Coordinates of C-alpha atoms and ligand atoms in Angstrom, one line a residue:
X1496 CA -309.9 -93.6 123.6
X1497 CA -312.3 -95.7 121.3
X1498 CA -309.7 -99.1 122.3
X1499 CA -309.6 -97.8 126.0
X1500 CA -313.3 -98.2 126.4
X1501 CA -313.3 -101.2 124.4
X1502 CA -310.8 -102.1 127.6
X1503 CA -313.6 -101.3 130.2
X1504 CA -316.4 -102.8 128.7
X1505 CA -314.6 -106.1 128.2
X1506 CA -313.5 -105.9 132.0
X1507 CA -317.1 -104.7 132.8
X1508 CA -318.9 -108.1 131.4
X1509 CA -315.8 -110.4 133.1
X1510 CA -316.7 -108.8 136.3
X1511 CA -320.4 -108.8 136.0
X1512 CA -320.8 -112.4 134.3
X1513 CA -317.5 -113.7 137.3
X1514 CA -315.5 -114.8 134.1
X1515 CA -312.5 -112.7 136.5
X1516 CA -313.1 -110.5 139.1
X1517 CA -309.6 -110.1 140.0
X1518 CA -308.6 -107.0 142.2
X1519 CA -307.3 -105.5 139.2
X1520 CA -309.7 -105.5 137.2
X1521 CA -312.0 -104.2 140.2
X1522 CA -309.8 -101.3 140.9
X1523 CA -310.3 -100.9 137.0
X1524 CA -313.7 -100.2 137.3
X1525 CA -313.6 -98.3 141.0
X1526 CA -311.4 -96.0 139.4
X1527 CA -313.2 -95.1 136.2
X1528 CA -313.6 -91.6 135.3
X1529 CA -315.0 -90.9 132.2
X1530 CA -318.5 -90.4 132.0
X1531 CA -319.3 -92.8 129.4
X1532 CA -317.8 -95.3 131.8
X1533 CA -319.1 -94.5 134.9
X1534 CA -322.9 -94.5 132.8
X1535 CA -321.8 -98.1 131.9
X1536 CA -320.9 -99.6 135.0
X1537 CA -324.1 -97.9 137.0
X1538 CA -326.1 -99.1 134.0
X1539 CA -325.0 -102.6 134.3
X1540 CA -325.7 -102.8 138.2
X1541 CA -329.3 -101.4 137.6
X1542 CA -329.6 -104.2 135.6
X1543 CA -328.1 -106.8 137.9
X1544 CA -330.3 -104.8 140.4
X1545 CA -333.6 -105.4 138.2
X1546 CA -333.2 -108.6 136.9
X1547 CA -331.8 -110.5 140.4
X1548 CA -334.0 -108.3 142.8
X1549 CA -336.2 -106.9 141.3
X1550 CA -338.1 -102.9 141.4
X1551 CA -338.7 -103.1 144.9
X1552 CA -337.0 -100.9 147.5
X1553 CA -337.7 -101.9 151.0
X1554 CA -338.0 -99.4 153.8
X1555 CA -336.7 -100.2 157.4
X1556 CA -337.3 -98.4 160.5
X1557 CA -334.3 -97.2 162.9
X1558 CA -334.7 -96.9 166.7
X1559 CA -331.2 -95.3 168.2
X1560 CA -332.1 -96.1 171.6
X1561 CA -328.7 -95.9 173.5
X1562 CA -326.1 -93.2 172.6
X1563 CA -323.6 -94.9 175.4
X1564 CA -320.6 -96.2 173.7
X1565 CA -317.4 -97.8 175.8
X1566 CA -315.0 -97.1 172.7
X1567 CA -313.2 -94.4 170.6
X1568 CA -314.0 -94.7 167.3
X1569 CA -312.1 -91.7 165.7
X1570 CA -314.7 -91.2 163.5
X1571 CA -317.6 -91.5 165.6
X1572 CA -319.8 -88.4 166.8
X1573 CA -321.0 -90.5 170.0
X1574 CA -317.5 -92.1 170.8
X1575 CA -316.8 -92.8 174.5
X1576 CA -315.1 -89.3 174.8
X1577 CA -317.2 -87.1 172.8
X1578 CA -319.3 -84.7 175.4
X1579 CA -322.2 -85.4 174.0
X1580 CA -325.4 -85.7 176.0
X1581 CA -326.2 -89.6 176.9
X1582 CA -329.5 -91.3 176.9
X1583 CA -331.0 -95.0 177.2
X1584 CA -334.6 -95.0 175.4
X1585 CA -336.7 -96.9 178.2
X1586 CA -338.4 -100.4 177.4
X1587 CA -341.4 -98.7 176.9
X1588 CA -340.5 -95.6 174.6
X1589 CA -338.5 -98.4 172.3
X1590 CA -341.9 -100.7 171.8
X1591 CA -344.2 -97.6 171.1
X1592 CA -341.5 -96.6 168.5
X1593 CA -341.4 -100.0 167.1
X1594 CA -345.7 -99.9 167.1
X1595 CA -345.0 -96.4 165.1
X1596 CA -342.9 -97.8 162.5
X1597 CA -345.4 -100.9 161.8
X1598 CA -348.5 -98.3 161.8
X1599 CA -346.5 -96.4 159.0
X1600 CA -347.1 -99.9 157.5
X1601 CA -342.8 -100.7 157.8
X1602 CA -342.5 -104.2 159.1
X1603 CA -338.5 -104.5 159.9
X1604 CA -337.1 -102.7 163.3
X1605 CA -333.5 -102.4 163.1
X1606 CA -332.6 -101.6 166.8
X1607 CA -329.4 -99.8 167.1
X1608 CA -327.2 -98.3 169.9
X1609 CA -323.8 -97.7 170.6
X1610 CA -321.4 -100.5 172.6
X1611 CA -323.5 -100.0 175.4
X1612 CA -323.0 -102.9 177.9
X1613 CA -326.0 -101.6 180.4
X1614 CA -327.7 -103.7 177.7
X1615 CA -326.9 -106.6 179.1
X1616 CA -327.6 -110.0 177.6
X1617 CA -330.9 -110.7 179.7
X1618 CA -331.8 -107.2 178.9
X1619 CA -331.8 -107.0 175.0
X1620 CA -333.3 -110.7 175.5
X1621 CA -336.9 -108.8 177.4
X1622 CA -336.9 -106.1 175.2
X1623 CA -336.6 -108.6 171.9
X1624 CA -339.5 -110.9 173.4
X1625 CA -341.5 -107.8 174.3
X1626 CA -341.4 -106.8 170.6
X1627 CA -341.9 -109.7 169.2
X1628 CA -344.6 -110.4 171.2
X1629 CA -346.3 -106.1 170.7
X1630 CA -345.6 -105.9 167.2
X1631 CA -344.0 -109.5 165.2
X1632 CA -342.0 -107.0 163.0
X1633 CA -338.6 -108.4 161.8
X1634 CA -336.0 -107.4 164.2
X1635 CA -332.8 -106.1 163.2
X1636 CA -329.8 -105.9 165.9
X1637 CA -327.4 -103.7 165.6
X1638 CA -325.1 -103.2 168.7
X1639 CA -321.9 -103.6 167.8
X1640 CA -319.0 -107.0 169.2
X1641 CA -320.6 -108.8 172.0
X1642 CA -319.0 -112.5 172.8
X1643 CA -320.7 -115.5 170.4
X1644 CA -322.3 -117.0 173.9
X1645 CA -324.4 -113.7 173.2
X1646 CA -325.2 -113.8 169.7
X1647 CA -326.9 -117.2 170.1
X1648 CA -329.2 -115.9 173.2
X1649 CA -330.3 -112.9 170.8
X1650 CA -331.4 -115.7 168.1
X1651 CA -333.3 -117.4 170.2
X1652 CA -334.7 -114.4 171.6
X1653 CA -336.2 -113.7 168.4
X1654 CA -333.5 -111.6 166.8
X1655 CA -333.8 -112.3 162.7
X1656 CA -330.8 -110.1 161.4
X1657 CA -327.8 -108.4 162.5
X1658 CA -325.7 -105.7 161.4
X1659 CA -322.3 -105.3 161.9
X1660 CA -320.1 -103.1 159.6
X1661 CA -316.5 -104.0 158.8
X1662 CA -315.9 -100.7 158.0
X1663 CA -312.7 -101.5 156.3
X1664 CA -310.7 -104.8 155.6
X1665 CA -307.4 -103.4 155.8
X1666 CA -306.0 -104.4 159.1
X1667 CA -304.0 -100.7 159.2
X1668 CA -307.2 -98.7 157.8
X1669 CA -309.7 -100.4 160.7
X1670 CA -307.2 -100.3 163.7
X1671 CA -306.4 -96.8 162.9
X1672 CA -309.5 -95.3 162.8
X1673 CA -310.6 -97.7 165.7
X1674 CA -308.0 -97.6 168.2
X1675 CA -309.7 -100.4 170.7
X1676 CA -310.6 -102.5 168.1
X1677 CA -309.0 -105.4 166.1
X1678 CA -310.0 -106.7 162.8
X1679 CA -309.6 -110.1 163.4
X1680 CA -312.2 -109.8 166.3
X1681 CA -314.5 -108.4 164.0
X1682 CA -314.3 -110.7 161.5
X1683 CA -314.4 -113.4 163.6
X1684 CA -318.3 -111.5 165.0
X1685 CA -319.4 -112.0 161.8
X1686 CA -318.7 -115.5 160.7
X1687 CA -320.3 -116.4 164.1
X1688 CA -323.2 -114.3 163.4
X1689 CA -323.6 -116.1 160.1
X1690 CA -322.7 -119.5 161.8
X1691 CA -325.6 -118.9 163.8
X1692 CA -328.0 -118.2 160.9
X1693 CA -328.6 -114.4 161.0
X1694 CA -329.4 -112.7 157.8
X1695 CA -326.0 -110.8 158.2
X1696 CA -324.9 -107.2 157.5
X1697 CA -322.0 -105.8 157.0
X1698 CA -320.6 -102.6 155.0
X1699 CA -318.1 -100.2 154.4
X1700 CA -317.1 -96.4 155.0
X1701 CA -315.5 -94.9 151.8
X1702 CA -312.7 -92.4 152.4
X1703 CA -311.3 -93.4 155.9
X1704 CA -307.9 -92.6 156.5
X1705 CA -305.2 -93.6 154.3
X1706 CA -307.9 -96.1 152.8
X1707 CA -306.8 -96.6 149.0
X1708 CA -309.0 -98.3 145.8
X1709 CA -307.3 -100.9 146.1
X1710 CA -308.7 -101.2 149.8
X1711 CA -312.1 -100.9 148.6
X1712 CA -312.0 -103.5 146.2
X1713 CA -310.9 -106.1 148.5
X1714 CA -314.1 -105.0 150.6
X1715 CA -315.9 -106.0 148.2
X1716 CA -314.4 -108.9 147.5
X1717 CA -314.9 -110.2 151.5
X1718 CA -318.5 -109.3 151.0
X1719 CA -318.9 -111.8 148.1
X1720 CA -316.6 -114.8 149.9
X1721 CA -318.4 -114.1 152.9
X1722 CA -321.8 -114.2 151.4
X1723 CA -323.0 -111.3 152.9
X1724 CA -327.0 -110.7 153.2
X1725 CA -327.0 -106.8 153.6
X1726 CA -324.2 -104.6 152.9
X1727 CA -324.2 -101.0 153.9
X1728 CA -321.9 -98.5 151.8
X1729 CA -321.5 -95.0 152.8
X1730 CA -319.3 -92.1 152.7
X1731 CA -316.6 -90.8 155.8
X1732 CA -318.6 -87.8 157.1
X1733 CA -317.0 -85.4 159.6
X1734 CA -318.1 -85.4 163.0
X1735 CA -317.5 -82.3 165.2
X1736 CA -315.5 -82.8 168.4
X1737 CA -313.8 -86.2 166.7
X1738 CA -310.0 -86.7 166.1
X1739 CA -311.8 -86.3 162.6
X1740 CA -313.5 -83.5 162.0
X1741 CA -311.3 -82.1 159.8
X1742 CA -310.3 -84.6 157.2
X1743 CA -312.5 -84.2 153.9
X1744 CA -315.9 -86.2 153.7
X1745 CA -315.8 -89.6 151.7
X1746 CA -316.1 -89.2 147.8
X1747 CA -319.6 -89.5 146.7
X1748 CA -318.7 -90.9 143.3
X1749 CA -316.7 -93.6 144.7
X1750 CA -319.5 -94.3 147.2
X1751 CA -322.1 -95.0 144.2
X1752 CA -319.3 -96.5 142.1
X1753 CA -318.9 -99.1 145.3
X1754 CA -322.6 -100.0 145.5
X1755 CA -322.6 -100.7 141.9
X1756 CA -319.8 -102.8 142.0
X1757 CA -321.0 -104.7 144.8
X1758 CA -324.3 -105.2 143.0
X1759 CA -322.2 -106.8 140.0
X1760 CA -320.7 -109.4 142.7
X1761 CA -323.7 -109.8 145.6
X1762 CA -326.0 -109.6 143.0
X1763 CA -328.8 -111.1 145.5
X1764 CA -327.6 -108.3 149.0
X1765 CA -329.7 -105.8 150.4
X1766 CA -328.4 -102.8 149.3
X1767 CA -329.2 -99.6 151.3
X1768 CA -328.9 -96.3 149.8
X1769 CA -327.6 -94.6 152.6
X1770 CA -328.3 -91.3 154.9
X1771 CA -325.1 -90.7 154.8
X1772 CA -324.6 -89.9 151.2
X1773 CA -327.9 -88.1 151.1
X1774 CA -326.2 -85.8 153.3
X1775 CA -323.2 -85.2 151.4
X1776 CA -325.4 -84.9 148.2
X1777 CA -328.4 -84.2 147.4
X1778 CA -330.2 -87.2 145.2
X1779 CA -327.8 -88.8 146.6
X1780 CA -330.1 -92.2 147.5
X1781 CA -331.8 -92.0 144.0
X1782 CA -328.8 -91.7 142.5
X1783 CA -327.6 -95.2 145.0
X1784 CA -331.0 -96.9 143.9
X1785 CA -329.8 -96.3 140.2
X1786 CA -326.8 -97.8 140.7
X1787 CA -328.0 -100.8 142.2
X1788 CA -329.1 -100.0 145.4
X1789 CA -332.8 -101.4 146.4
X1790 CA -332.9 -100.6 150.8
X1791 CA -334.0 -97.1 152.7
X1792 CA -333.4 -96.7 156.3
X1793 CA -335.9 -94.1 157.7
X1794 CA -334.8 -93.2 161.2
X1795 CA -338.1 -93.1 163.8
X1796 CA -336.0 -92.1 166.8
X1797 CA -338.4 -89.8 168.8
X1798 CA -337.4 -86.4 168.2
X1799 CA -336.3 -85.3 171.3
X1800 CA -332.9 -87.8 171.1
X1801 CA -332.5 -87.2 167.6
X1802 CA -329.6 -84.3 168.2
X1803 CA -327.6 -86.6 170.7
X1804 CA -327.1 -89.4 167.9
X1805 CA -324.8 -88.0 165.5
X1806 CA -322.2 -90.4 164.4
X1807 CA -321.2 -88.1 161.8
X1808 CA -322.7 -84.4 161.7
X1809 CA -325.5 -82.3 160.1
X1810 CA -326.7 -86.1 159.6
X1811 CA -329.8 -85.6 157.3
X1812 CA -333.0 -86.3 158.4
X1813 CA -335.4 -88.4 155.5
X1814 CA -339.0 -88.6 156.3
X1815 CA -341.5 -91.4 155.3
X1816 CA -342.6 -88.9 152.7
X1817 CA -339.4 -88.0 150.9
X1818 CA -338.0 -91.6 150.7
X1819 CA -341.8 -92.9 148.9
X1820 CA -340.5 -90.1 146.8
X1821 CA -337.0 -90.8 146.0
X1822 CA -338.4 -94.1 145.3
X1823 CA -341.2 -93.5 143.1
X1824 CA -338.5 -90.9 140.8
X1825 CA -336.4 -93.5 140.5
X1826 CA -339.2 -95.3 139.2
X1827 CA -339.1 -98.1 141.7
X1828 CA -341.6 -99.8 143.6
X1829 CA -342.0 -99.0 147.8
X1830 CA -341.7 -102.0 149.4
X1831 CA -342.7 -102.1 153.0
Ligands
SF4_1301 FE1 -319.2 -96.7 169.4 FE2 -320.1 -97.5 167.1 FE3 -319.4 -94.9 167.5 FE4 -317.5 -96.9 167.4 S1 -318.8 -96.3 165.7 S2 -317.7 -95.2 168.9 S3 -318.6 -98.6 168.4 S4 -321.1 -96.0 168.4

């Protein structure tokens, strides 16, 4: 046992330091199970965390202001065939949401919706101008494959980040569980988007479909050769009505195990500690922030269209309150 964890920690400080961060010796870590181990390998990415990025965690604001979607993820809550009820925030409701989040002293607006092509080019360009010029808060976009021709309107619009989840690198993983999608389309979104010059997001679901370690680790690995600004990790969570509601949630070990590991090789990304895994487990996000994490995502969708955007279900709800607190037990420092 005493030469086994000899084993780890040597393969710990080759991964962290980039002496070899081979797939093997990712899947090595990834798949760690004893305690002492796992205690290393979140240490070690809370140091990364401190010393690269420092104690702050940075609080964003989310506006869901379209639930349309055109496609089928087999995942997704608010796919194209679910029977949920649809709305389309107007113009309006979206800037008063976005003046809410900047009085609560949040200066980033992450703007997301489902592939909803109502929103048409000229039309996210009017509402990103009309933010911009309300409130000059950061503007995150987050609407899923549009053509590149798009993309560059949005920049110049005034669009500073984008988000757009890979959700899995495996070519059989991603077109299974998203049946009108293909991966090389999506990659291809995001090395336009950082072409372009976006601060640029990606991130992974843990525990799709026939997903494997090995899977995960290669995630990781495209996050680091694609020098990714903001990588989201979260757990598979069920959604009711979907082709998978009942296959079992994501692994919430192997969720923070992910974060931490992708701390060790984007030692500079945004990390969020995601809703997702707050749902599955309680402490879930101070238990991401310990592991590396230094993002929350606080969700300012008015209440009344809150019900109608559940990718996955009983999707928790964090206030402004309980996320200062998360932060402040974790002994970290709000950042807004
Ligand atoms: Fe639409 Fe996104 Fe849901 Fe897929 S995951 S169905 S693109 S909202």
């Amino acid at each position: 046992m005493e030469n086994e964890n000899k084993e780890f920690i040597k393969i710990l400080k080759d991964v962290e330091s980039g002496t070899d961060i081979s797939i093997q010796n990712l899947v090595a870590l990834l798949e760690a199970e004893e305690e002492q181990e796992v205690v290393a390998l979140f240490d070690a990415a809370n140091r990364v965390r401190k010393e690269q990025v420092g104690d702050e965690v940075y609080l964003r604001g989310i506006i869901e202001f379209s639930n349309y979607c055109r496609k089928n993820c087999k995942y997704c809550g608010i796919r194209a065939d679910s029977c949920v009820r649809r709305y389309r925030l107007s113009y309006d409701e979206i800037v008063e949401t976005a003046l809410n989040i900047k009085d609560s002293g949040i200066n980033t607006v992450i703007l997301q919706s489902g592939e909803d092509l109502w929103w048409t080019t000229k039309r996210i360009t009017k509402l990103v101008s009309r933010i911009k010029e309300e409130t000059d808060m950061v503007i995150t976009l987050s609407i899923g494959e549009r053509e590149k021709s798009e993309y560059e309107v949005f920049k110049e619009a005034g669009v500073d980040k984008y988000l757009l989840k890979i959700e899995s690198t495996n070519k059989k993983v991603f077109e299974t569980a998203h049946p009108d999608d293909a991966l090389t389309y999506r990659v291809q979104c995001s090395k336009w988007l950082k072409e372009l010059g976006y601060t640029n997001g990606s991130g992974c679901i843990i525990g799709l479909p026939e997903q494997t370690t090995f899977d995960i680790a290669n995630d990781i690995l495209w996050f680091k050769k694609m020098n990714m600004d903001m990588i989201g990790i979260g757990p598979f969570v069920p959604a009711l009505g979907t082709p998978l509601e009942d296959d079992p949630a994501g692994s919430t070990q192997m969720v923070l195990k992910a974060v931490a590991m992708t701390r060790l090789l984007c030692k500079k990304a945004f990390l969020p500690a995601t809703t997702a895994l707050e749902t599955l487990e309680t402490d879930g996000q101070r238990k991401a922030l310990n592991a590396g994490a230094n993002v929350i995502m606080l969700n300012f969708t008015p209440q009344q269209y809150r019900k109608d955007y559940q990718i996955y279900s009983n999707k928790k709800a964090i206030g402004f309150e309980n996320a200062v607190k998360t932060i402040e037990q974790a002994g970290r420092i709000v950042k807004f």
